[in-house]
XYZ file of N, CA and C in Angstrom:
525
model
N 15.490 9.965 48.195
C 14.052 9.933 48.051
C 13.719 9.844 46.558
N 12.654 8.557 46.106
C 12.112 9.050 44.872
C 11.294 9.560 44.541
N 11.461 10.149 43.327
C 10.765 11.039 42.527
C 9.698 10.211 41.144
N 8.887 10.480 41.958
C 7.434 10.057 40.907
C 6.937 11.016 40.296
N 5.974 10.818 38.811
C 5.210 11.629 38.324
C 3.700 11.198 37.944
N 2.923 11.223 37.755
C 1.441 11.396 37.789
C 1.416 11.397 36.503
N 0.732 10.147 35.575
C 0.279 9.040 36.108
C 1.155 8.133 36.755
N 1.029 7.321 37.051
C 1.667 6.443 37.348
C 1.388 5.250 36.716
N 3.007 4.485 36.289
C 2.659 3.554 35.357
C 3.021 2.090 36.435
N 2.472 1.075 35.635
C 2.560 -0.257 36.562
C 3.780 -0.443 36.780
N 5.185 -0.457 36.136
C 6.343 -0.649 36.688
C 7.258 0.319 37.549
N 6.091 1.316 37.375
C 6.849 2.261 38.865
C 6.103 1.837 40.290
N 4.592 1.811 40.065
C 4.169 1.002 41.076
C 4.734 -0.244 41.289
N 5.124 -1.221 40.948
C 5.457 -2.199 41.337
C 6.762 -2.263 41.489
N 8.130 -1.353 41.790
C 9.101 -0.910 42.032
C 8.861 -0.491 43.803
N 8.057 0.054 43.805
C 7.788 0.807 45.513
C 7.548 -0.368 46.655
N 8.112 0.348 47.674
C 8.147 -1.391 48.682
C 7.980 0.073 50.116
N 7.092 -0.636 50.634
C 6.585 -0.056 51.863
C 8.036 0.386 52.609
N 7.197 2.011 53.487
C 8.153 2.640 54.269
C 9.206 3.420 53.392
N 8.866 3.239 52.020
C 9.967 4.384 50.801
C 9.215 5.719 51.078
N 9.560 6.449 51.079
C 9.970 7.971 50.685
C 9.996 8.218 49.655
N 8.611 9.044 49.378
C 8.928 9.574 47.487
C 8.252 11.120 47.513
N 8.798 11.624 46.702
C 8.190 12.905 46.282
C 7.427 12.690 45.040
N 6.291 13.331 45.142
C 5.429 13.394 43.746
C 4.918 14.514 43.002
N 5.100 14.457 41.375
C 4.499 15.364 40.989
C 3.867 15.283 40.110
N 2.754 16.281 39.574
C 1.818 16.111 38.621
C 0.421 16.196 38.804
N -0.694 15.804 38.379
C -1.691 15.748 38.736
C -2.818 15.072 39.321
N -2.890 15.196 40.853
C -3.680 13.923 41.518
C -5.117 14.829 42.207
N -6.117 13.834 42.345
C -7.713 14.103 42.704
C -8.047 14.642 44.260
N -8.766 15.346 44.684
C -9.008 15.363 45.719
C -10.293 14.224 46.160
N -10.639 13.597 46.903
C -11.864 13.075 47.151
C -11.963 12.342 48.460
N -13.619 12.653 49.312
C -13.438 12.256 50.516
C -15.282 11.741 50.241
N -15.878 11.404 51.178
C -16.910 10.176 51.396
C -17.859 10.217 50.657
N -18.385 11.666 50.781
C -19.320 12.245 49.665
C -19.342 11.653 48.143
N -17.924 12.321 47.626
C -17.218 12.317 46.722
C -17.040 10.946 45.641
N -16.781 10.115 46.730
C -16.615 8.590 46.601
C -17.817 7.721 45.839
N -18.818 8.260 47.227
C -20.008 7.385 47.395
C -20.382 7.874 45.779
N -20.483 9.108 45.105
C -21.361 9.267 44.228
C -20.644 8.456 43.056
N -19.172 8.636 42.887
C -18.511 7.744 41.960
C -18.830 6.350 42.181
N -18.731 5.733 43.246
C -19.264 4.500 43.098
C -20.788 4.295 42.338
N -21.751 5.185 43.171
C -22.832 4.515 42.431
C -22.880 5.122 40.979
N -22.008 5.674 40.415
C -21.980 6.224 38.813
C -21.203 4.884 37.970
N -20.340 4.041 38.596
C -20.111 2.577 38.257
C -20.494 1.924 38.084
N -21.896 2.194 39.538
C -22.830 0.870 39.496
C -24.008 0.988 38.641
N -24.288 2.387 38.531
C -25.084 2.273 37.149
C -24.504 2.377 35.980
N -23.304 2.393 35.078
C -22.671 2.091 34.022
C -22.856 3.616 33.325
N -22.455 4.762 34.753
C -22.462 6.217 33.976
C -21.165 6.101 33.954
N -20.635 7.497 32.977
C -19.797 8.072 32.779
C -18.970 8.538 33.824
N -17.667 8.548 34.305
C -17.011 8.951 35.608
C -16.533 10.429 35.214
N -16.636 11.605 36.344
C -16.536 12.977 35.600
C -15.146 13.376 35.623
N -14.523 12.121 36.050
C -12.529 12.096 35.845
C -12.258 10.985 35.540
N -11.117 10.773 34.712
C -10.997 9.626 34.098
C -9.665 8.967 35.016
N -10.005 7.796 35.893
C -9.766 7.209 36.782
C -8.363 6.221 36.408
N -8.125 6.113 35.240
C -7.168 5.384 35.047
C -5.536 5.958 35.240
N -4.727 5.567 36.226
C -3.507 5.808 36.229
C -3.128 6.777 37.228
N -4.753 6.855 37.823
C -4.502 8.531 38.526
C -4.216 8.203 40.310
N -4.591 9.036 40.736
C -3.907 9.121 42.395
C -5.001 9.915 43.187
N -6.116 9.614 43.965
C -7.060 10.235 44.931
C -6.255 10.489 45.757
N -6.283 11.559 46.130
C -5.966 12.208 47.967
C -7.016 12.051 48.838
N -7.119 11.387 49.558
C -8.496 11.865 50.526
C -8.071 13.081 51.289
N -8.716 14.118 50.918
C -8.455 15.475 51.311
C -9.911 16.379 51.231
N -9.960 17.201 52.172
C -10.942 18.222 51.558
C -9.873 19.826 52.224
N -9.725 19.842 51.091
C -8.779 21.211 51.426
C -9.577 22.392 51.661
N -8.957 23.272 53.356
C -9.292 24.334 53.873
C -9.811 25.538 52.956
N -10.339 26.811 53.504
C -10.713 27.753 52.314
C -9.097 28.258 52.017
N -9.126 28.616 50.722
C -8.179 29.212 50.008
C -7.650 30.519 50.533
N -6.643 31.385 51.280
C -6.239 32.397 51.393
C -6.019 33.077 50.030
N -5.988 34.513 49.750
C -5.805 35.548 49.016
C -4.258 35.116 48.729
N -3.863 34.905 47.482
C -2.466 34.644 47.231
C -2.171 33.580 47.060
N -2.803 32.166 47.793
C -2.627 31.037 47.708
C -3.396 30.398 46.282
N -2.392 29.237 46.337
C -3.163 28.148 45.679
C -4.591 27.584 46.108
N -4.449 27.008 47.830
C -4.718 26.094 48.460
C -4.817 26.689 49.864
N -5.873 26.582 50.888
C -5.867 26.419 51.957
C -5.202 25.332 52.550
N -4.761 24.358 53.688
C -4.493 23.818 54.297
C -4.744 22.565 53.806
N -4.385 21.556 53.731
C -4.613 20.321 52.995
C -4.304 19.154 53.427
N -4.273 18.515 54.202
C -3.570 17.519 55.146
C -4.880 15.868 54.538
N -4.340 15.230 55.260
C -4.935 13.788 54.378
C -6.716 13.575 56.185
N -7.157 12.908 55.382
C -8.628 12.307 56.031
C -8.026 10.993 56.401
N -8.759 10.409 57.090
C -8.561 9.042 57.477
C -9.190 7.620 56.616
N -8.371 7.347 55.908
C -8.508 6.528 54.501
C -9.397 5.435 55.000
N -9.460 4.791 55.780
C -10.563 3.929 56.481
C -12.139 3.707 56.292
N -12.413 5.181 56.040
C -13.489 5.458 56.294
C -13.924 5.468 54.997
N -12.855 5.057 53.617
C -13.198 4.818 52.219
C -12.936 3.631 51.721
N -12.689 2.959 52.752
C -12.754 1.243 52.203
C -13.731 0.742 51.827
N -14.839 0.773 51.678
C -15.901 0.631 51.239
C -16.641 0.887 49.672
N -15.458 1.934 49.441
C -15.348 2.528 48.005
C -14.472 2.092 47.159
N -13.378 1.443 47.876
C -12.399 1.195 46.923
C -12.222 0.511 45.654
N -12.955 -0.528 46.283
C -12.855 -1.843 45.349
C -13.141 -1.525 44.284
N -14.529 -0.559 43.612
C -14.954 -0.270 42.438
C -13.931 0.711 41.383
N -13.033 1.529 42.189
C -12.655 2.878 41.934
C -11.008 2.165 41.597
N -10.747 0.378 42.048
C -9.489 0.201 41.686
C -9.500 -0.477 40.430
N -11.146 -1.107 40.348
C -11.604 -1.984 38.666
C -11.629 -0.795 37.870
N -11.825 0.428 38.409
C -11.878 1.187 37.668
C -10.969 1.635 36.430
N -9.288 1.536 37.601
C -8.222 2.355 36.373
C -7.242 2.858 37.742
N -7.941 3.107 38.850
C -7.300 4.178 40.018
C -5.948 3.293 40.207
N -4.834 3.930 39.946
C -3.554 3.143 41.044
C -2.986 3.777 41.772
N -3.126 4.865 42.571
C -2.800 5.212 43.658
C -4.086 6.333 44.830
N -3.771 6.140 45.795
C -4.711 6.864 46.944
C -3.832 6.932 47.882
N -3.907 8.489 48.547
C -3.310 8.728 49.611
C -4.023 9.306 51.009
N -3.960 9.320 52.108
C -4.543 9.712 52.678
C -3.420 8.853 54.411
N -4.235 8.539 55.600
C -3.227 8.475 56.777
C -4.192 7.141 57.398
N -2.996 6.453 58.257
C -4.274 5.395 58.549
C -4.072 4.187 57.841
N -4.330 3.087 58.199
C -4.501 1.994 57.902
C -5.488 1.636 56.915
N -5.601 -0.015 56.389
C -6.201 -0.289 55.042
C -7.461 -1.209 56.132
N -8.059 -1.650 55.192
C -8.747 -3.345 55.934
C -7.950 -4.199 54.837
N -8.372 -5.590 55.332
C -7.479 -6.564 54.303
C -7.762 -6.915 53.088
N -9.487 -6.260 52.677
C -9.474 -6.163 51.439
C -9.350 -5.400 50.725
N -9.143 -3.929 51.335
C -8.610 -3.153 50.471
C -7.072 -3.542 49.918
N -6.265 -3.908 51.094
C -4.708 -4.584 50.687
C -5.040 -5.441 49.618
N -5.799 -6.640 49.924
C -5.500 -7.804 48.826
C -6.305 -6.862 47.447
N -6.711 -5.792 47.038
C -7.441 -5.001 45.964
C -6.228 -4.457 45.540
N -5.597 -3.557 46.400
C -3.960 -3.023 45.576
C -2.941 -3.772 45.290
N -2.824 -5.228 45.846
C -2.331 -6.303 44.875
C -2.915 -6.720 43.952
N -4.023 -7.098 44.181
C -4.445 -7.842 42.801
C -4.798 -6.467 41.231
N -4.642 -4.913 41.676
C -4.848 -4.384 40.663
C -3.736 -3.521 40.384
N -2.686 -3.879 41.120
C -1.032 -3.361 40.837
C -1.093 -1.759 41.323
N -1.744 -1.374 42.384
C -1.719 -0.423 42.716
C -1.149 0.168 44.271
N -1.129 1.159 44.817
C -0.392 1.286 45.748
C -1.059 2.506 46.732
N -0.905 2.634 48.254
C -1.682 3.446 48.621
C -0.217 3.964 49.725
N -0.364 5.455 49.793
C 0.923 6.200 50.307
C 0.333 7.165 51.748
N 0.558 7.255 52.423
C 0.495 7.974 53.384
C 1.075 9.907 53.417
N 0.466 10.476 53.494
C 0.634 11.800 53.952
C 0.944 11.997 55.412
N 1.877 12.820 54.730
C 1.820 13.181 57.052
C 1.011 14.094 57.622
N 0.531 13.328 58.361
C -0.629 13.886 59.301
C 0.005 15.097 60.246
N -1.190 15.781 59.852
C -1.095 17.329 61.050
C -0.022 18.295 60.229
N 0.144 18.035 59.251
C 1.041 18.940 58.142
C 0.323 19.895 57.293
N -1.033 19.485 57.129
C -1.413 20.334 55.978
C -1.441 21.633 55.312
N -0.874 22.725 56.466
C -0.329 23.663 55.898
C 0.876 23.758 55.012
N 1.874 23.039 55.397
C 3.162 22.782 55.059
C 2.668 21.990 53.869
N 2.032 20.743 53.252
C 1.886 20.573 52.314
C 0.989 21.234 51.406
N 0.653 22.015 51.926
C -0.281 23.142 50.817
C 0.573 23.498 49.480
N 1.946 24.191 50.506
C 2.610 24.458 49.824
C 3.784 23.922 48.210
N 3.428 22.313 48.396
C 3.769 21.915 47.314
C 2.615 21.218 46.095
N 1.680 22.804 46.377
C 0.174 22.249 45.458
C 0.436 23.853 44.797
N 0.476 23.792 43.280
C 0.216 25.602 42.526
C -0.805 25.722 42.322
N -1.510 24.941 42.040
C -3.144 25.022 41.294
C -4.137 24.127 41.666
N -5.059 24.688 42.020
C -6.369 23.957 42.132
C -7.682 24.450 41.974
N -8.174 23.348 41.107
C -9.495 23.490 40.635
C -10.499 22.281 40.800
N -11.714 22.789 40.483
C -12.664 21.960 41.519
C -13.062 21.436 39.514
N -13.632 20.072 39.435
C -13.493 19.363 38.552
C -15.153 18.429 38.626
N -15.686 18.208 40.029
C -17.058 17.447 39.503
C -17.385 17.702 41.625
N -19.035 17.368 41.288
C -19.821 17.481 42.578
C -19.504 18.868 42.971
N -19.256 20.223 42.608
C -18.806 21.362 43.701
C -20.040 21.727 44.732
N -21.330 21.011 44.390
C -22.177 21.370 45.685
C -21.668 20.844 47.193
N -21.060 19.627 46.811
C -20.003 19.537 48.050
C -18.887 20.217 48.854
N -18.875 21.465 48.145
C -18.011 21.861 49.090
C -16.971 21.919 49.183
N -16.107 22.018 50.248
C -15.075 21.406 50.274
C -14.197 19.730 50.065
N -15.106 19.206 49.762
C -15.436 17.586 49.928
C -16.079 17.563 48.169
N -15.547 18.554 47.590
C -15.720 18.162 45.574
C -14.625 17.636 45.257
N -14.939 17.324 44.088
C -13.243 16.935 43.518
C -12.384 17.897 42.917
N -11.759 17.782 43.502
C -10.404 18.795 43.182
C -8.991 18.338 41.990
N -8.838 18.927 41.188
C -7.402 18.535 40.369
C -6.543 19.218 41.003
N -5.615 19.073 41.837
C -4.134 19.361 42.502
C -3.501 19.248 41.458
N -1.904 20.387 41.373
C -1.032 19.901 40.517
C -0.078 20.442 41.616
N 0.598 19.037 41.249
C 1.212 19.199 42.771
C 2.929 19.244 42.367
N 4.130 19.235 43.001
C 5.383 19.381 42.981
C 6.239 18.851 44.113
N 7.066 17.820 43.995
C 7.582 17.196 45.224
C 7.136 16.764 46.383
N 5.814 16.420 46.284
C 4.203 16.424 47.644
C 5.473 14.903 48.430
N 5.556 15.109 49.081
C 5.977 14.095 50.198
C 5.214 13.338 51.049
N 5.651 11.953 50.183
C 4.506 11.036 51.229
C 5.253 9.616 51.398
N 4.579 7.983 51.964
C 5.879 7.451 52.120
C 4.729 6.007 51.662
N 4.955 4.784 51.116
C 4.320 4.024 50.804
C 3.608 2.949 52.193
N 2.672 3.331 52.520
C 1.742 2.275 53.388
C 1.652 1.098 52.859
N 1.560 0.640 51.851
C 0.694 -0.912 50.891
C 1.363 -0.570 49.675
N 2.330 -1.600 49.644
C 3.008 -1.804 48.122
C 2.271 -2.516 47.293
N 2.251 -2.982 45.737
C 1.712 -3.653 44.765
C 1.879 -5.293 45.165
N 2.725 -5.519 46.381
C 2.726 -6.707 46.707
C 1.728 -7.244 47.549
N 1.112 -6.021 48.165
C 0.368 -6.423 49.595
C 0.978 -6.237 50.404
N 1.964 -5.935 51.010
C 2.748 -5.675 52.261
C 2.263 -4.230 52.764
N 1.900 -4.405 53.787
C 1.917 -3.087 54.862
C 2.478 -2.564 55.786
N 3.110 -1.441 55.770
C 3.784 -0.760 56.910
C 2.626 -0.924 58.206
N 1.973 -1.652 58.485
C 1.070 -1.331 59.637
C 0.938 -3.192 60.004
N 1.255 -3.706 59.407
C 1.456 -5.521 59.628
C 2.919 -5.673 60.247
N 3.793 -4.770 60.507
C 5.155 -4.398 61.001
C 4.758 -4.431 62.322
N 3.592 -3.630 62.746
C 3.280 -3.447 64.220
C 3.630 -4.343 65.173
């Protein structure tokens, strides 16, 4: 299995070929629809983004409440689908990686080719179990949202497996 670190640079993305196995570590975003929508329209009016989007890695996640002792409540991935709509801006942005479960549409695919980026799958129905390879988290922009703010994870060996390589290929065009 490989071992990635956060950021991620273009020749590690473009090394990854769908259905790999990698562990990751370092520091990646939490963000789910809410989250999205407001970054997009902070693009579309030519504001300031309240994380700096280049090189980095969104989870679509809104992680459970926090237990006493923990880092992290429960953390498992959202259904990435439902942020295709967001993508496109958030990949002109700088973003080269997003994780979450679920399939792309075809323009989100032809967007992580044409901006050398890559989108990885979490395993679904795990999120306790991956809690555990998160030490720290802090909430970073929007916290009136909730659970659904953005979150900085720093994460350690997070296990996930590549859906959409930098080529365009999808583990889900296999079907």
């Amino acid at each position: 299995m490989q071992k990635l670190k956060t950021p991620l640079s273009k020749s590690e993305i473009q090394k990854l070929k769908i259905g790999q196995e990698v562990l990751l570590s370092g520091k990646i975003f939490t963000a789910r629809d809410q989250a999205h929508k407001r970054l997009v329209e902070a693009i579309h009016k030519h504001q300031r983004l309240p994380i700096d989007l280049r090189g980095q890695i969104i989870y679509y996640c809104g992680p459970a409440r926090t237990l006493p002792g923990k880092a992290i409540g429960s953390c498992g991935p959202t259904t990435s689908s439902r942020m295709d709509g967001f993508t496109l801006p958030l990949l002109k942005a700088g973003l080269k990686g997003m994780i979450g479960k679920g399939s792309r549409c075809q323009e989100v695919i032809n967007a992580i080719k044409e901006y050398t980026a890559v989108y990885f799958l979490a395993y679904s129905g795990c999120g306790a179990l991956l809690s555990q390879c998160v030490s720290k988290k802090s909430v970073v922009a929007y916290a009136d949202l909730g659970p659904e703010a953005i979150y900085e994870l720093e994460v350690k060996d997070f296990p996930l497996m590549v859906a959409v390589d930098a080529k365009g290929r999808s583990i889900y065009a296999q079907e």
